Coordinates of C-alpha atoms in Angstrom, one line a residue:
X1 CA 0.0 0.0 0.0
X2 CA 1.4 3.4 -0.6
X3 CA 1.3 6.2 1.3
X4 CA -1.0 9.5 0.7
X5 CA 1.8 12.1 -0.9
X6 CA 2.2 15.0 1.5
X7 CA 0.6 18.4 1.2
X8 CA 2.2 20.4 -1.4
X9 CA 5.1 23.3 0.2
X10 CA 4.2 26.9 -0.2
X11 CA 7.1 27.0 -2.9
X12 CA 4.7 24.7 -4.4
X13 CA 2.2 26.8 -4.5
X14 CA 2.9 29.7 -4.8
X15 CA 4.2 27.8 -8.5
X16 CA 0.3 28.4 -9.0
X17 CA -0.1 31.6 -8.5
X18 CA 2.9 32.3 -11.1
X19 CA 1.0 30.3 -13.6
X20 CA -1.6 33.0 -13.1
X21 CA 0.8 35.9 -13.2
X22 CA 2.0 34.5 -16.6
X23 CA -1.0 34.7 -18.3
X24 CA -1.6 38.6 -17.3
X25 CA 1.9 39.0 -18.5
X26 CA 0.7 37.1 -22.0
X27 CA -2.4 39.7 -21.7
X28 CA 0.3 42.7 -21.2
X29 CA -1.7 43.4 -17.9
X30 CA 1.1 43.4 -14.8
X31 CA 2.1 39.9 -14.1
X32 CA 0.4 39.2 -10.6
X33 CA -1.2 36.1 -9.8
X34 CA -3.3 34.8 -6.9
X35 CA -4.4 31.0 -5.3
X36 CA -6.7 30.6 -2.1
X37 CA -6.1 27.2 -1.0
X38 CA -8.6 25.1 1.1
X39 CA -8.2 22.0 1.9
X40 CA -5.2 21.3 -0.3
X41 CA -7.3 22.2 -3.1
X42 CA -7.5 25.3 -5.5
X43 CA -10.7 27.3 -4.5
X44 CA -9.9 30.5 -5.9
X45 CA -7.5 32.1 -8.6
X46 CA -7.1 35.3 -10.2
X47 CA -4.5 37.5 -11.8
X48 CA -4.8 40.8 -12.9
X49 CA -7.5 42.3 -15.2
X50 CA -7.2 46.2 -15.0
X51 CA -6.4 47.3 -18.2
X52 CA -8.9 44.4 -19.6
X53 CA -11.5 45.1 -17.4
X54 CA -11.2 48.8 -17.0
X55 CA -11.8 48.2 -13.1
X56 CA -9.2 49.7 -10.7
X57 CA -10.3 47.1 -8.8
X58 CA -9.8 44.1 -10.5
X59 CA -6.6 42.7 -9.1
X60 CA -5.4 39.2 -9.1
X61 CA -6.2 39.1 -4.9
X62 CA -9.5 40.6 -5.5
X63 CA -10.3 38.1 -8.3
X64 CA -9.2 35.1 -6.3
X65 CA -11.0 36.2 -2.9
X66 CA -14.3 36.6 -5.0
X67 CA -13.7 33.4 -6.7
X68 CA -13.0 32.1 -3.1
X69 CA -15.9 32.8 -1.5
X70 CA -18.4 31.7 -4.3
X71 CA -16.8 28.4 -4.3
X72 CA -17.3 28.2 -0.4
X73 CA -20.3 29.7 -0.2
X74 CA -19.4 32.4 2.6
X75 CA -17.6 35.7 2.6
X76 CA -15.6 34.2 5.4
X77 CA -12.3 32.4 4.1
X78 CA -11.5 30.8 7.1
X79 CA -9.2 27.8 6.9
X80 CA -7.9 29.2 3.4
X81 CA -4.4 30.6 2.5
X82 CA -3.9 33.2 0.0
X83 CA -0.7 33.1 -2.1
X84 CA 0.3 36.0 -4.2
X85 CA 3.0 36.7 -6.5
X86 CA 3.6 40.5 -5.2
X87 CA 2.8 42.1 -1.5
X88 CA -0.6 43.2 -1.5
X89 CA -1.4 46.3 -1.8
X90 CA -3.8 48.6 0.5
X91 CA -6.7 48.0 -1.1
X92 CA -6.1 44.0 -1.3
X93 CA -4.7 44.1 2.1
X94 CA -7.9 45.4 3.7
X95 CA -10.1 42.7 1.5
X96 CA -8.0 39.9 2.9
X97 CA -8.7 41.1 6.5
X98 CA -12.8 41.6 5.9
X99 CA -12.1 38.2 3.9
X100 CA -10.6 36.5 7.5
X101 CA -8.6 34.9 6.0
X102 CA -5.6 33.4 8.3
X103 CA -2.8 33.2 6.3
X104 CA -1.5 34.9 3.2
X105 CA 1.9 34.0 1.4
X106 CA 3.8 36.7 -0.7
X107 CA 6.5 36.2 -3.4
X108 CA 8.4 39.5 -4.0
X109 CA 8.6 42.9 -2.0
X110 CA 6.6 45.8 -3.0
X111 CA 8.5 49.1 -1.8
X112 CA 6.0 51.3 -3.3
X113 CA 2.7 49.9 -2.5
X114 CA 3.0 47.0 -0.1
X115 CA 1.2 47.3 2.8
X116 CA 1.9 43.6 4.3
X117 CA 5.1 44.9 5.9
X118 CA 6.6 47.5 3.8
X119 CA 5.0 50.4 3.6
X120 CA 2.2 49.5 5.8
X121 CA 1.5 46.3 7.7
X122 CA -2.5 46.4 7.5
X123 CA -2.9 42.6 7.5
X124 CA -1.1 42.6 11.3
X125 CA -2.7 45.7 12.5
X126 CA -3.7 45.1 16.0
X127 CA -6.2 47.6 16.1
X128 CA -8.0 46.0 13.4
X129 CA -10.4 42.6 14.3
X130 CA -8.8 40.0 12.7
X131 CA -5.0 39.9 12.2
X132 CA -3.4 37.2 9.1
X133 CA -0.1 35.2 9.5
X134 CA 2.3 36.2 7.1
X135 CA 4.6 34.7 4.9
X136 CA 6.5 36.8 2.6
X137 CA 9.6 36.2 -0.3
X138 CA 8.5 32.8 -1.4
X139 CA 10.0 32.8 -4.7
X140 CA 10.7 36.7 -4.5
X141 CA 13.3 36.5 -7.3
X142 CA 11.4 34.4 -9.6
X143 CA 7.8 36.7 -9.1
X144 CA 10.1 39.6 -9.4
X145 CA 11.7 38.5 -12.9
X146 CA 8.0 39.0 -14.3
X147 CA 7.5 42.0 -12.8
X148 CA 11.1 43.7 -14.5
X149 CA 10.0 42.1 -17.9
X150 CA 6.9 43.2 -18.0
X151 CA 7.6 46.9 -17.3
X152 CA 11.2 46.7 -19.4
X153 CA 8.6 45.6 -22.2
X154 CA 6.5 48.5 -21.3
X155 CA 9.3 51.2 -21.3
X156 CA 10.8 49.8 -24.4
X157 CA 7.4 49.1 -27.0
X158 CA 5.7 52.5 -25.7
X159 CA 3.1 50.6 -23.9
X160 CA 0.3 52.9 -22.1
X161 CA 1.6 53.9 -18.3
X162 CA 1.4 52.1 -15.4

């Protein structure tokens, strides 16, 4: 008899969420990704749709919270952990607080809009209600490698501003 495999790492993962910031990258929107995992199972994804969707809103977190919650029926995400590809960013950082969920896993550093520890640590704010473990530069260099292409290919093809 063989044994059950063990749970996948968060390196493993956060390889998911990649796959999503790929395919914004393939849609020239910035190459961030999301996964909520419940379970050991994929219950939410998303990556970027800004420029697509013409919604300043529609960020790869945002995406994958929404998708989350359908999936579990609840706006609560309890027992769910949400990797991303970049530090989220205010706005992404309050949703994952209202979301509950416990624990969020970040790939690279965002000095100019992170708000999970950089600029702002709203996720671990004790004077909010509900305060998320956090996890962050799982895979940094490899989440960050889409992030330079993306706006070298934006500098260089006169792409609109980001």
């Amino acid at each position: 008899m063989t044994s059950p495999l063990p749970p996948p790492t968060d390196e493993r993962w956060m390889e998911y969420a990649i796959k999503e910031a790929e395919q914004a990258l393939r849609r020239k929107e910035v190459p961030i990704g999301a996964v909520i995992i419940h379970e050991n199972r994929i219950i939410g994804r998303g990556y970027n749709q800004i420029e697509s969707l013409q919604d300043p809103t529609a960020h790869a977190e945002m995406i994958a919270i929404t998708a989350a919650a359908t999936h579990i029926g609840s706006r609560r995400l309890e027992d769910c952990t949400l990797f991303v590809t970049l530090e989220p960013c205010a706005m992404c950082a309050g949703a994952i607080v209202l979301a509950r969920v416990p624990r969020l896993v970040f790939g690279a550093y965002d000095p100019k809009a992170g708000s999970c520890g950089t600029l702002y640590n709203i996720v671990q704010d004790a004077r909010l209600n509900h305060r998320v473990e956090l996890t962050g530069g799982i895979r940094a260099e490899q989440c960050a490698a889409l992030l330079k292409e993306f706006f070298a290919n934006v500098r260089s093809s006169g792409m609109p501003k980001f």
